[in-house]
Coordinates of C-alpha atoms in Angstrom, one line a residue:
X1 CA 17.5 -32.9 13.6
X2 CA 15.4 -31.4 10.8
X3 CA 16.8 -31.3 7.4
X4 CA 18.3 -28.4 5.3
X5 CA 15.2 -28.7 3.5
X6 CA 12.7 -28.6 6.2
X7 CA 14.4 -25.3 7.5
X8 CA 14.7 -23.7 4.3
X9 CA 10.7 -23.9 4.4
X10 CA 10.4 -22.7 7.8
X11 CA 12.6 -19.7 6.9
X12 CA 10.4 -18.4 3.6
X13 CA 7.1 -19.7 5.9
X14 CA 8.3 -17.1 8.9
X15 CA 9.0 -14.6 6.0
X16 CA 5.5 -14.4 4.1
X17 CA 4.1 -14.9 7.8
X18 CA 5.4 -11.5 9.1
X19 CA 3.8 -9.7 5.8
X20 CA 0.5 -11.0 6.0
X21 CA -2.4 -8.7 6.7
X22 CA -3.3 -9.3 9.9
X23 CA 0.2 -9.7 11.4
X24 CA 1.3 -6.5 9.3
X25 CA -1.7 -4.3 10.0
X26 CA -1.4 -5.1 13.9
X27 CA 1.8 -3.8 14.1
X28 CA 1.4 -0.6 12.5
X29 CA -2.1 0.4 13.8
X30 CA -4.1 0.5 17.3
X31 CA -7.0 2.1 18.2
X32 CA -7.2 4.2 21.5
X33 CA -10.6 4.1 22.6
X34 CA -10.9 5.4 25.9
X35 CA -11.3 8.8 26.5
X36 CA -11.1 11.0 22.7
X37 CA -10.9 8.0 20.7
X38 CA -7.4 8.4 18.1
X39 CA -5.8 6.2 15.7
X40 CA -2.4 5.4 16.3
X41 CA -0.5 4.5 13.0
X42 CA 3.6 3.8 13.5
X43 CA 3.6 6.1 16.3
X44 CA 1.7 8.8 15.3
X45 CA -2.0 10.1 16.3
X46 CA -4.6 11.2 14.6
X47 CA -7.6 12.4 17.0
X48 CA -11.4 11.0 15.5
X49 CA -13.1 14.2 15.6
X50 CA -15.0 13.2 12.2
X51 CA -16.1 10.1 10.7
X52 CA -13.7 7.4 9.5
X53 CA -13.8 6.0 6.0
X54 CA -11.2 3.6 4.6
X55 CA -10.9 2.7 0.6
X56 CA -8.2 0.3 -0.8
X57 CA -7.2 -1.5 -3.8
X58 CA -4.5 -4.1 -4.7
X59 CA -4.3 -7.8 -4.9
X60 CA -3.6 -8.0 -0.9
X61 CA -6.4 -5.7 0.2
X62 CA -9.0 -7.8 0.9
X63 CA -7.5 -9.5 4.0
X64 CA -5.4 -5.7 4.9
X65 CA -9.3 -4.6 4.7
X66 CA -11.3 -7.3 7.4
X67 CA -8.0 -6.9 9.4
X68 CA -8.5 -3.7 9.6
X69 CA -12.5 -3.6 10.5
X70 CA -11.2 -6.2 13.4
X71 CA -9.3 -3.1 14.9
X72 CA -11.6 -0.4 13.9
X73 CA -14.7 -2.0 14.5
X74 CA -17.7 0.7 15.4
X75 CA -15.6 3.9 14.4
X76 CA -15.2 2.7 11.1
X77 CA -18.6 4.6 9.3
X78 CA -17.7 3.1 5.7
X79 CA -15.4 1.4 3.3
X80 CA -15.0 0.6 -0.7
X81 CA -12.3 -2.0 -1.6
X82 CA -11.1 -2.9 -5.4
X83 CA -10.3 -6.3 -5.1
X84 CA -9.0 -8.7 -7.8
X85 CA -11.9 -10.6 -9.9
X86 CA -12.6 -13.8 -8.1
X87 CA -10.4 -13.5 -5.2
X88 CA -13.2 -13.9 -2.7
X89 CA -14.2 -17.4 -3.8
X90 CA -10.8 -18.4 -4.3
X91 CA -9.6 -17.5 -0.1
X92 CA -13.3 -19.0 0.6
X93 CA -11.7 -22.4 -1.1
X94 CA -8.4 -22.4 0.3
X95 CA -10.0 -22.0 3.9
X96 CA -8.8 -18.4 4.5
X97 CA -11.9 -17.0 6.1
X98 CA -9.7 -14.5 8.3
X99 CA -9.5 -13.0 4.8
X100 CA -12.8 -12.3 4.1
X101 CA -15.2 -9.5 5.0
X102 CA -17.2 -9.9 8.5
X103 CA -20.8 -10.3 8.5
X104 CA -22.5 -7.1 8.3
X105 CA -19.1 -5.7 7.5
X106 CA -19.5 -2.1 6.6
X107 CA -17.0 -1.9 3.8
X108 CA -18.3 -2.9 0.3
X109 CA -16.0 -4.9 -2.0
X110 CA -16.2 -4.4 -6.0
X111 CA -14.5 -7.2 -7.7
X112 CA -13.0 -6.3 -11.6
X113 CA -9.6 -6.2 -13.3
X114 CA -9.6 -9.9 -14.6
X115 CA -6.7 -10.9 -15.9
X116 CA -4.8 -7.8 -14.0
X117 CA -6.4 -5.4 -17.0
X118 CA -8.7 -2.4 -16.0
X119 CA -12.3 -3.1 -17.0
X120 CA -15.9 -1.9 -16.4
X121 CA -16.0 -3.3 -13.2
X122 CA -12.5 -2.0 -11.9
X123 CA -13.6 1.6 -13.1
X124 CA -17.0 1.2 -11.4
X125 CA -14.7 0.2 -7.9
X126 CA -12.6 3.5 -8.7
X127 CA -15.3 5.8 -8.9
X128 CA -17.0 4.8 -5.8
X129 CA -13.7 5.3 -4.0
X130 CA -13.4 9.0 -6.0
X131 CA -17.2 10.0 -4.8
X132 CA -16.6 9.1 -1.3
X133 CA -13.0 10.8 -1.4
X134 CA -14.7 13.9 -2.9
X135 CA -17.5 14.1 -0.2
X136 CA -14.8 13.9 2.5
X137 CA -14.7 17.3 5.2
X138 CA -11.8 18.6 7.5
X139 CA -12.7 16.5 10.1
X140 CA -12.9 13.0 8.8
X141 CA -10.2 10.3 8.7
X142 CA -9.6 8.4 5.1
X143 CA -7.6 5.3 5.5
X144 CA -6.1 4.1 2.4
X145 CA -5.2 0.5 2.0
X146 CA -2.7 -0.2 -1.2
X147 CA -0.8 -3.4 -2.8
X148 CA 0.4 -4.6 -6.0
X149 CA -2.2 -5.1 -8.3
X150 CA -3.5 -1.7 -7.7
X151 CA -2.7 0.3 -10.6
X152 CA -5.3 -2.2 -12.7
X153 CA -8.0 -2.0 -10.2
X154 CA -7.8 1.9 -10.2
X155 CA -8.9 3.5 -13.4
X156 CA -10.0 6.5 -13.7
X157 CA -9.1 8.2 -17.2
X158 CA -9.0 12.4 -17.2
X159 CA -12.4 12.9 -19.0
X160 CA -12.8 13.1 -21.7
X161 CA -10.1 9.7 -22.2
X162 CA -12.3 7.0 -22.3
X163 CA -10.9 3.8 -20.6
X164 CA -10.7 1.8 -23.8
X165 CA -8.7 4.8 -25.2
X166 CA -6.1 4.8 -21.8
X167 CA -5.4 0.7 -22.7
X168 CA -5.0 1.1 -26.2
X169 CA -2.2 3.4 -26.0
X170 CA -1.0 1.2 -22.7
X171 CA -1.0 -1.7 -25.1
X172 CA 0.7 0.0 -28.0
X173 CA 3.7 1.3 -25.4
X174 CA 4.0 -2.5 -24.0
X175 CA 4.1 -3.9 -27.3
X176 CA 6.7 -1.3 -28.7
X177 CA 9.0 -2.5 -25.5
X178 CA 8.1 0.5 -23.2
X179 CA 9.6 -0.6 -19.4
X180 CA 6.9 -0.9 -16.4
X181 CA 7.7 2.6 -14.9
X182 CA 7.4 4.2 -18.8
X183 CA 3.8 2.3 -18.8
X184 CA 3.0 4.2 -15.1
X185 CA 4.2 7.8 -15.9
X186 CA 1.6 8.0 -19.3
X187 CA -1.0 6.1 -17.0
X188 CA -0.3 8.5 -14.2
X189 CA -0.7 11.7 -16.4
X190 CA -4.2 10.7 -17.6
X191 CA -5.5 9.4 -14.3
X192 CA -7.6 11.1 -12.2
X193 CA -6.5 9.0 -9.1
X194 CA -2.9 8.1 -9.8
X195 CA 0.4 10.0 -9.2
X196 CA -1.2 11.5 -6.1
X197 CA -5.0 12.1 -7.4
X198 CA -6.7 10.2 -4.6
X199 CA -5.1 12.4 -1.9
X200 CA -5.8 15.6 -3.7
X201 CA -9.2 14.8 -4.2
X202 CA -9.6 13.7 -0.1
X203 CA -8.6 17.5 0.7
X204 CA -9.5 18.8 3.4
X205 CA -9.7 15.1 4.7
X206 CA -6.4 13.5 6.9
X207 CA -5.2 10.7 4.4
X208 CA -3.2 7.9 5.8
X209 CA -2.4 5.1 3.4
X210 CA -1.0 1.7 4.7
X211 CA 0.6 0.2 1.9
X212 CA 2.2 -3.2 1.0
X213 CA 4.9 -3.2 -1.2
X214 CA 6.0 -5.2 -4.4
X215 CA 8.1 -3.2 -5.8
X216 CA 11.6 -2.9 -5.6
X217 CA 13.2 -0.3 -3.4
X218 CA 9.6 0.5 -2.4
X219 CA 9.1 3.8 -4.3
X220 CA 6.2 5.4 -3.3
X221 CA 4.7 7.1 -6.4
X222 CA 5.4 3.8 -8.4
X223 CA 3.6 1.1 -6.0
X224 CA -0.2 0.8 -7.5
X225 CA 1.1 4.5 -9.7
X226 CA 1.7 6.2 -6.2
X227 CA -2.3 7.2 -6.0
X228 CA -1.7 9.0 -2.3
X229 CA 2.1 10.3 -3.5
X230 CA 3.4 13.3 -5.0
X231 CA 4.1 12.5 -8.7
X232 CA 8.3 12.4 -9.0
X233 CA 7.0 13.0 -13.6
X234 CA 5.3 15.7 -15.1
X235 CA 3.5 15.9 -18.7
X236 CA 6.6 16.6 -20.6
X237 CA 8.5 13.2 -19.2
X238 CA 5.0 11.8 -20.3
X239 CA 5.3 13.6 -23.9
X240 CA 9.0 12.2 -23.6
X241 CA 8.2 8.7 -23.9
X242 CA 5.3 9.2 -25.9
X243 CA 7.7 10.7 -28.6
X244 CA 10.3 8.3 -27.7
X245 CA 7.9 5.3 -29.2
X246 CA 7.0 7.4 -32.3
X247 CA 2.9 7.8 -30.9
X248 CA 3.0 11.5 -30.5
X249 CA 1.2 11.5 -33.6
X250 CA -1.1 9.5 -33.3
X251 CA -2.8 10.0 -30.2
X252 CA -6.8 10.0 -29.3
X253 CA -7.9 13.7 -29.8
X254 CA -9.0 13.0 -25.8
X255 CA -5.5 12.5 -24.8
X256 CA -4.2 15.2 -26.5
X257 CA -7.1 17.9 -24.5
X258 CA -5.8 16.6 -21.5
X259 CA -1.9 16.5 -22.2
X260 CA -2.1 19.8 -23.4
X261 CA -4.6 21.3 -20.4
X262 CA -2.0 19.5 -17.8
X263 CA -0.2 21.7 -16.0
X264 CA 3.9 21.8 -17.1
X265 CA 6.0 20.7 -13.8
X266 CA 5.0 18.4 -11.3
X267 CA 3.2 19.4 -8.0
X268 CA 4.7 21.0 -5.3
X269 CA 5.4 18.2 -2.8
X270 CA 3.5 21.1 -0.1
X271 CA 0.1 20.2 -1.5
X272 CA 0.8 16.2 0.4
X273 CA 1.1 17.7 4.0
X274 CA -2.3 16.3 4.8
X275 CA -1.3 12.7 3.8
X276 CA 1.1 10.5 6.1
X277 CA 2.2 7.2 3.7
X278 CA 3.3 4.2 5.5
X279 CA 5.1 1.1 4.1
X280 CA 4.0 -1.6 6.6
X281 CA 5.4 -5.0 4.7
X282 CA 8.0 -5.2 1.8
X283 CA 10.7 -7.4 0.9
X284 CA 13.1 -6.3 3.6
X285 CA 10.8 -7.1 6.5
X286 CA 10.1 -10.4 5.2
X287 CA 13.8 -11.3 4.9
X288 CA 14.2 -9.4 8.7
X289 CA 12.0 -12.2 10.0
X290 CA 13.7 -15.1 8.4
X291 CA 17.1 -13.6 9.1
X292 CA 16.1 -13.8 12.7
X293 CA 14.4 -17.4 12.5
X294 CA 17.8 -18.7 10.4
X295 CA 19.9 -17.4 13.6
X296 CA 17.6 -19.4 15.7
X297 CA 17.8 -22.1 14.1
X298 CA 22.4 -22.0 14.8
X299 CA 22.9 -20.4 11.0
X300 CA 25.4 -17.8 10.2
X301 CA 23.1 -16.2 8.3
X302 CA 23.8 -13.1 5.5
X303 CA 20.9 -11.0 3.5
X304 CA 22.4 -10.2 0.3
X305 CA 20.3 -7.3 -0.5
X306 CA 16.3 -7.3 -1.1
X307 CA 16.2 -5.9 -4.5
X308 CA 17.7 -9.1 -6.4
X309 CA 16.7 -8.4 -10.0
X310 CA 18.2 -9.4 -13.6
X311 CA 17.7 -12.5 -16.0
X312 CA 17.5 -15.6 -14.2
X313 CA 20.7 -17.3 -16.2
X314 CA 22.5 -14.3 -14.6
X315 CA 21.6 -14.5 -11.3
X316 CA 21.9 -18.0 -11.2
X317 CA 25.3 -17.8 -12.0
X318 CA 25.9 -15.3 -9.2
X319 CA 24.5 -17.6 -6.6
X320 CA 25.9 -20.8 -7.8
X321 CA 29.4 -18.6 -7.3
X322 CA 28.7 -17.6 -3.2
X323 CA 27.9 -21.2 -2.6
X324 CA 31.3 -22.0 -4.1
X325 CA 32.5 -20.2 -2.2
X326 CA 31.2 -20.9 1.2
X327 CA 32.3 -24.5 0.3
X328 CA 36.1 -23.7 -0.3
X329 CA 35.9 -21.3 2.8
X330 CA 34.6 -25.0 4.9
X331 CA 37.3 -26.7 3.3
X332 CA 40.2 -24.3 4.5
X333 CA 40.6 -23.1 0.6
X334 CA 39.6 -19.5 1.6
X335 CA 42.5 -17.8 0.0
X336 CA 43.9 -20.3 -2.3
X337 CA 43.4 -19.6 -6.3
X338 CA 40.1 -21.4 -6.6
X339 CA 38.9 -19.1 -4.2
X340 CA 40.5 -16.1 -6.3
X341 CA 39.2 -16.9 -9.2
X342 CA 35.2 -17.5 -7.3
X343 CA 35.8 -14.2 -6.4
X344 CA 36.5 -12.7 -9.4
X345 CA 33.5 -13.8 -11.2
X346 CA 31.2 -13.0 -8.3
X347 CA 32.6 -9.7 -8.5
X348 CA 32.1 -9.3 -12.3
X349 CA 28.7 -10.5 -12.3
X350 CA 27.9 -8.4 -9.7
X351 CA 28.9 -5.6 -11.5
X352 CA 27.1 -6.3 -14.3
X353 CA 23.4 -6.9 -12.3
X354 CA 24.1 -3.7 -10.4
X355 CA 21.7 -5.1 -8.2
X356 CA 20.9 -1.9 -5.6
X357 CA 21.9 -2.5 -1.7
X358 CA 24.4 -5.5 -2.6
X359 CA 27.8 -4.7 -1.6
X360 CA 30.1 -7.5 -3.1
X361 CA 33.3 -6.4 -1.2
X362 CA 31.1 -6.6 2.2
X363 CA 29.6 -10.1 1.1
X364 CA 33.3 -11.3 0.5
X365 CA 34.8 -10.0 4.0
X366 CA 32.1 -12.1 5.3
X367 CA 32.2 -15.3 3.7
X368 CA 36.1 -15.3 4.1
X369 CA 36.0 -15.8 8.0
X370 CA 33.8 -18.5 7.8
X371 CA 34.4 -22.5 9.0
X372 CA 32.8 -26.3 8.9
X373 CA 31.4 -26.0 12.7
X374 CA 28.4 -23.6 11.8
X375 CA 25.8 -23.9 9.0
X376 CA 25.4 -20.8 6.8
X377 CA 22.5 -19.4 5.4
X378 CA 22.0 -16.5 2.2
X379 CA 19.0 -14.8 1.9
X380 CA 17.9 -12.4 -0.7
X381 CA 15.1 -10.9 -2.2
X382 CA 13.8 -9.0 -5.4
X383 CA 12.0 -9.9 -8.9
X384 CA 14.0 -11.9 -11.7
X385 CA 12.9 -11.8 -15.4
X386 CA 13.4 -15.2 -17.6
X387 CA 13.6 -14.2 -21.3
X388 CA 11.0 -17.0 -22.8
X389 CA 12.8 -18.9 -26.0
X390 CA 10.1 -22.0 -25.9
X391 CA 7.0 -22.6 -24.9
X392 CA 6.9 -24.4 -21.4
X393 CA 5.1 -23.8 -18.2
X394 CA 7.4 -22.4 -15.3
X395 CA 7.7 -19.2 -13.6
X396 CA 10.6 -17.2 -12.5
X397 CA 11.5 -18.7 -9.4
X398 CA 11.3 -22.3 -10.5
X399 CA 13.5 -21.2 -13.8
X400 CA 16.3 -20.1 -11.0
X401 CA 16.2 -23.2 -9.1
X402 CA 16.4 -25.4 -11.8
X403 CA 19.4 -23.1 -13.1
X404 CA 21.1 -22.9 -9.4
X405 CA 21.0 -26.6 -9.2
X406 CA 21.6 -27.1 -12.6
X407 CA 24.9 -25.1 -12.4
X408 CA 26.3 -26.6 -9.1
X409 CA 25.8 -29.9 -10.6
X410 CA 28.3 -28.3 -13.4
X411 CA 31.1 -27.3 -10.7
X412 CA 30.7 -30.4 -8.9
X413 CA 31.8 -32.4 -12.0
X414 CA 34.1 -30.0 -13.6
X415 CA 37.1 -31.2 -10.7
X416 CA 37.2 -34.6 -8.7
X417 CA 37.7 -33.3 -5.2
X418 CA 35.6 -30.3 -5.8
X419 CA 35.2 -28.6 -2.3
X420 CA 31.6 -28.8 -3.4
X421 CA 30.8 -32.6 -2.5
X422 CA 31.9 -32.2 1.1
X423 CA 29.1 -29.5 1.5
X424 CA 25.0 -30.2 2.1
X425 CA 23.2 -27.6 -0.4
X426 CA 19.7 -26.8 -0.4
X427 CA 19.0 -23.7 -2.4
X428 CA 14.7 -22.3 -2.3
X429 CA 13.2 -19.4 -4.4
X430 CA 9.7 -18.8 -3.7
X431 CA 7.0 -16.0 -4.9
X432 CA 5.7 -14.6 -1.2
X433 CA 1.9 -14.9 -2.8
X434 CA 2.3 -18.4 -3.2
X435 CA 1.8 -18.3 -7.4
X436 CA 4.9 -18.5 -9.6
X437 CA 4.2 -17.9 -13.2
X438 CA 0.5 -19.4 -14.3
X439 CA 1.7 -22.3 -11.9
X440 CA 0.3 -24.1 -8.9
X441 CA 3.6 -23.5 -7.1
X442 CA 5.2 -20.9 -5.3
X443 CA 8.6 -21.9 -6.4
X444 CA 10.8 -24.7 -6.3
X445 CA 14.1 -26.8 -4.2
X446 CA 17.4 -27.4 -5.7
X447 CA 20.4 -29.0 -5.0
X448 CA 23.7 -30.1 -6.7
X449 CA 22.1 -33.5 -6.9
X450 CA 19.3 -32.6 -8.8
X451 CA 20.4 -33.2 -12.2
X452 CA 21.3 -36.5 -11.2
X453 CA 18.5 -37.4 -9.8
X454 CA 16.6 -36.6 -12.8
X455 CA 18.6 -38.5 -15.3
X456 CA 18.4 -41.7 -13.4
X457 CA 14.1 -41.3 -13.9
X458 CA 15.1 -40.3 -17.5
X459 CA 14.6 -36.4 -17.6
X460 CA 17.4 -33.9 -19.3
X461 CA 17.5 -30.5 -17.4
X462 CA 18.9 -29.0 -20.5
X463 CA 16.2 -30.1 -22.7
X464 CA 13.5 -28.5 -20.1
X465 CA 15.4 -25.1 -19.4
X466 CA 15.8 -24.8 -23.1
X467 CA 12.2 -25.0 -22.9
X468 CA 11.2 -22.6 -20.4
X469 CA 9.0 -25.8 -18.6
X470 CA 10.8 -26.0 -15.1
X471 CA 7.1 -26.4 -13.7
X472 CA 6.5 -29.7 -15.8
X473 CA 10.4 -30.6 -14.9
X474 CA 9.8 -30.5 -11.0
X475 CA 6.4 -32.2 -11.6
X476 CA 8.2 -35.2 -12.9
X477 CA 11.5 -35.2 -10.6
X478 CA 10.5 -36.9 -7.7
X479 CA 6.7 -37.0 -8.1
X480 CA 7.0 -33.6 -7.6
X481 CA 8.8 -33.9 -4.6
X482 CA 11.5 -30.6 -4.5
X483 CA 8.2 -28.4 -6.0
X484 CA 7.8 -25.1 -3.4
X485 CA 3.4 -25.0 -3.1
X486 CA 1.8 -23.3 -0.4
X487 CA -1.5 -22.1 -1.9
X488 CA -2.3 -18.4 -1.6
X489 CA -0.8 -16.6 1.0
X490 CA -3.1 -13.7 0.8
X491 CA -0.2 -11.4 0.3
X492 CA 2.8 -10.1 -2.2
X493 CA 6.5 -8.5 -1.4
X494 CA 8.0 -10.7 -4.6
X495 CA 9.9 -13.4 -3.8
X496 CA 12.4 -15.1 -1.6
X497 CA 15.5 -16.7 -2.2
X498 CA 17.3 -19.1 0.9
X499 CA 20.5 -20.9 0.7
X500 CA 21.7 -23.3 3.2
X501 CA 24.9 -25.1 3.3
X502 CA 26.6 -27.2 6.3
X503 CA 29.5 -29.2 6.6
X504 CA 29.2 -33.3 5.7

């Protein structure tokens, strides 16, 4: 029988598998070619009268693109893609051809935003895709293609904002501790293509836009800055937050023509019935796929919720408590006072995360029916932060392992007959695009064993979390054995997290 381990990397395999292009674009578009050729897209037509012209940009959209010329093959009369700096000679080395253009593919690919920061190249990329949007008529077809990523590979400041003027006052925001959808709203109002631009400008043209998404709830005018959605901010939430980091007076005399110029409220959403936006692979589907492969495999298997966000240390804490108590529910403890008491401080931490779609009581009335004969599986999904304190190497989802494991090894010791050693615990967190942090992994195993293991070869847990350096910590452990890589996966819907327990 395979190990806890060996299913826990089936499970986030089957996950990142059903959100890679080819698999995601597949499902959500076909191409009727006999008789008046139409594109079907999630069940709905749209006739080829016109030509058909697709544009995309994102860190994803270079395998959504050739997947999509495999399916659109002769209709398709032109395409320009924004594609991260790079990215074509990396999925060259890592074998992933399928991810490349064709031969004598008709879609152009522009390379820029090194470093995920707009540059010369990424606004050459977005003013291609503005000139063929702009030359688009009634009849044609514009298919959009969008991931994470996108926003930096899409610039095109409101003359007269230069670009070096837009990331300046970008920079200052981030610096003065302005959040990530802040940072989109002022980007948004001085964009010609964000916060709905793109569509606008493709008017009179059909715009579908397939997009792929990383952020959390899947907002549509946040993923990329929502180039093909009505804008939910107008100028003054702009001038808000402008104000709100004491920069109002100081602005670019550019910025200030085109705040000023903008119009006061936010489109009418009536000027987006020509556009049909489609999420075709987020967090949820991933976790869809290995809910279904976990039941498969004989699991009682729970998703928590697939917007799992807050500080690491936090949500650590909350997931070393529903193992806890999965183990005293296999031990017949279910309603003793050690179960009380897990219960308690699940529920408290879960008020404090207020992670969106987790419903503790739900998650409780679960776990409480649950007994030694079946294995149990948690999945989740989201984007943690890690508050750096040192100066390590680790990312996000190796900082949580290393915390999970580290605080089950905590439990274990803290009582002698702690429900916790008659239980097998393997606990993953993986980042679906195979990178976590500037790492060569996607994530990391843990286990209450874990701390063990690495003081017997020497190596303080503590010492490395204190550190922020779970990366060199998993490198050592083992030889690097419990260390999540999988290379690029060509794709992005944040990460995973599985936990499996079973009976000893």
């Amino acid at each position: 029988s395979m190990s806890l381990r060996e299913h826990a990397l089936a499970l986030f395999r089957s996950a990142v598998g059903t959100v890679r292009p080819a698999p995601m674009l597949q499902r959500a578009v076909t191409l009727q070619a006999d008789g008046r050729p139409r594109l079907l897209v999630k069940g709905r037509a749209f006739p080829l009268e016109g030509n058909l012209y697709l544009v995309g940009f994102g860190k994803a959209v270079l395998g959504m693109a050739a997947a999509a010329e495999d399916i659109l093959g002769e209709h398709l009369a032109r395409g320009i893609v924004s594609v991260p700096l790079g990215i074509q000679e990396s999925l060259r080395r890592a074998g992933m051809r399928d991810m490349l253009p064709r031969s004598r593919s008709r879609i152009e690919v522009i390379e820029g935003a090194k470093n995920n920061l707009p540059d010369q190249e990424a606004l050459r990329g977005a003013n291609a895709i503005r000139e063929l949007a702009e030359g688009l008529t009634a009849n044609d077809l514009l298919l959009v293609l969008i991931s994470g990523g996108g926003s930096a590979l899409l610039p095109a400041p409101t003359p007269p904002v230069l670009l070096e003027e837009k990331e300046k006052l970008t920079k200052m925001l981030a610096s003065r501790g302005a959040a990530i959808q802040e940072l989109n709203t002022v980007r948004k109002a001085l964009s010609l293509l964000k916060g709905g631009g793109l569509a606008r400008l493709a008017y009179p043209a059909q715009v579908v836009s397939l997009i792929l998404s990383d952020v959390i709830g899947d907002p549509l005018d946040i993923i990329a800055s929502g180039p093909t959605a009505a804008s939910s901010h107008s100028v003054q939430d702009c001038l808000r937050i402008l104000d709100k980091y004491e920069l109002l007076t100081s602005l670019p005399k550019s910025v200030e023509a085109v705040l000023s110029s903008s119009p006061a409220s936010p489109t009418a959403p009536e000027d987006y019935s020509h556009v049909f936006n489609v999420i075709i692979g987020s967090n949820a589907l991933a976790l869809d796929e290995a809910k279904c492969q976990a039941e498969d495999l004989g699991y009682t298997t729970l998703v928590l919720s697939a917007a799992i966000c807050g500080e690491v240390s936090r949500v650590s804490a909350l997931y070393c408590q529903l193992i806890q108590l999965v183990c005293l529910a296999f031990a017949g403890l279910g309603d003793g006072p050690l179960s009380d008491e897990a219960r308690a401080k699940l529920l408290q931490l879960a008020a404090e995360l207020e992670i969106p779609g987790l419903n503790p009581a739900e998650t409780l009335q679960a776990l409480r029916g649950l007994g030694p004969d079946r294995p149990v599986c948690i999945l989740a999904g989201g984007e943690t932060t890690v508050r750096l304190q040192g100066s390590g190497k680790g990312g996000r989802n190796q900082e949580l392992a290393l915390r999970v494991g580290l605080g089950l090894h905590r439990a274990r010791a803290a009582e002698a007959g702690s429900p916790l050693r008659s239980c097998e615990i393997v606990f993953l967190s993986g980042g679906t695009d195979g990178q976590d942090g500037p790492t060569a992994a996607a994530g990391a195993f843990s286990s209450p064993e874990l701390v063990d293991e690495a003081r017997r070869e020497g190596l303080d847990a503590e010492a490395f979390l204190s550190n922020n350096d779970s990366y060199t910590f998993f490198s050592q452990v083992q030889r690097g054995h419990h260390l999540l890589v999988t290379g690029l996966t060509g794709t992005n819907v944040m990460d995973i997290q599985a936990i499996l327990i079973r009976a000893k």
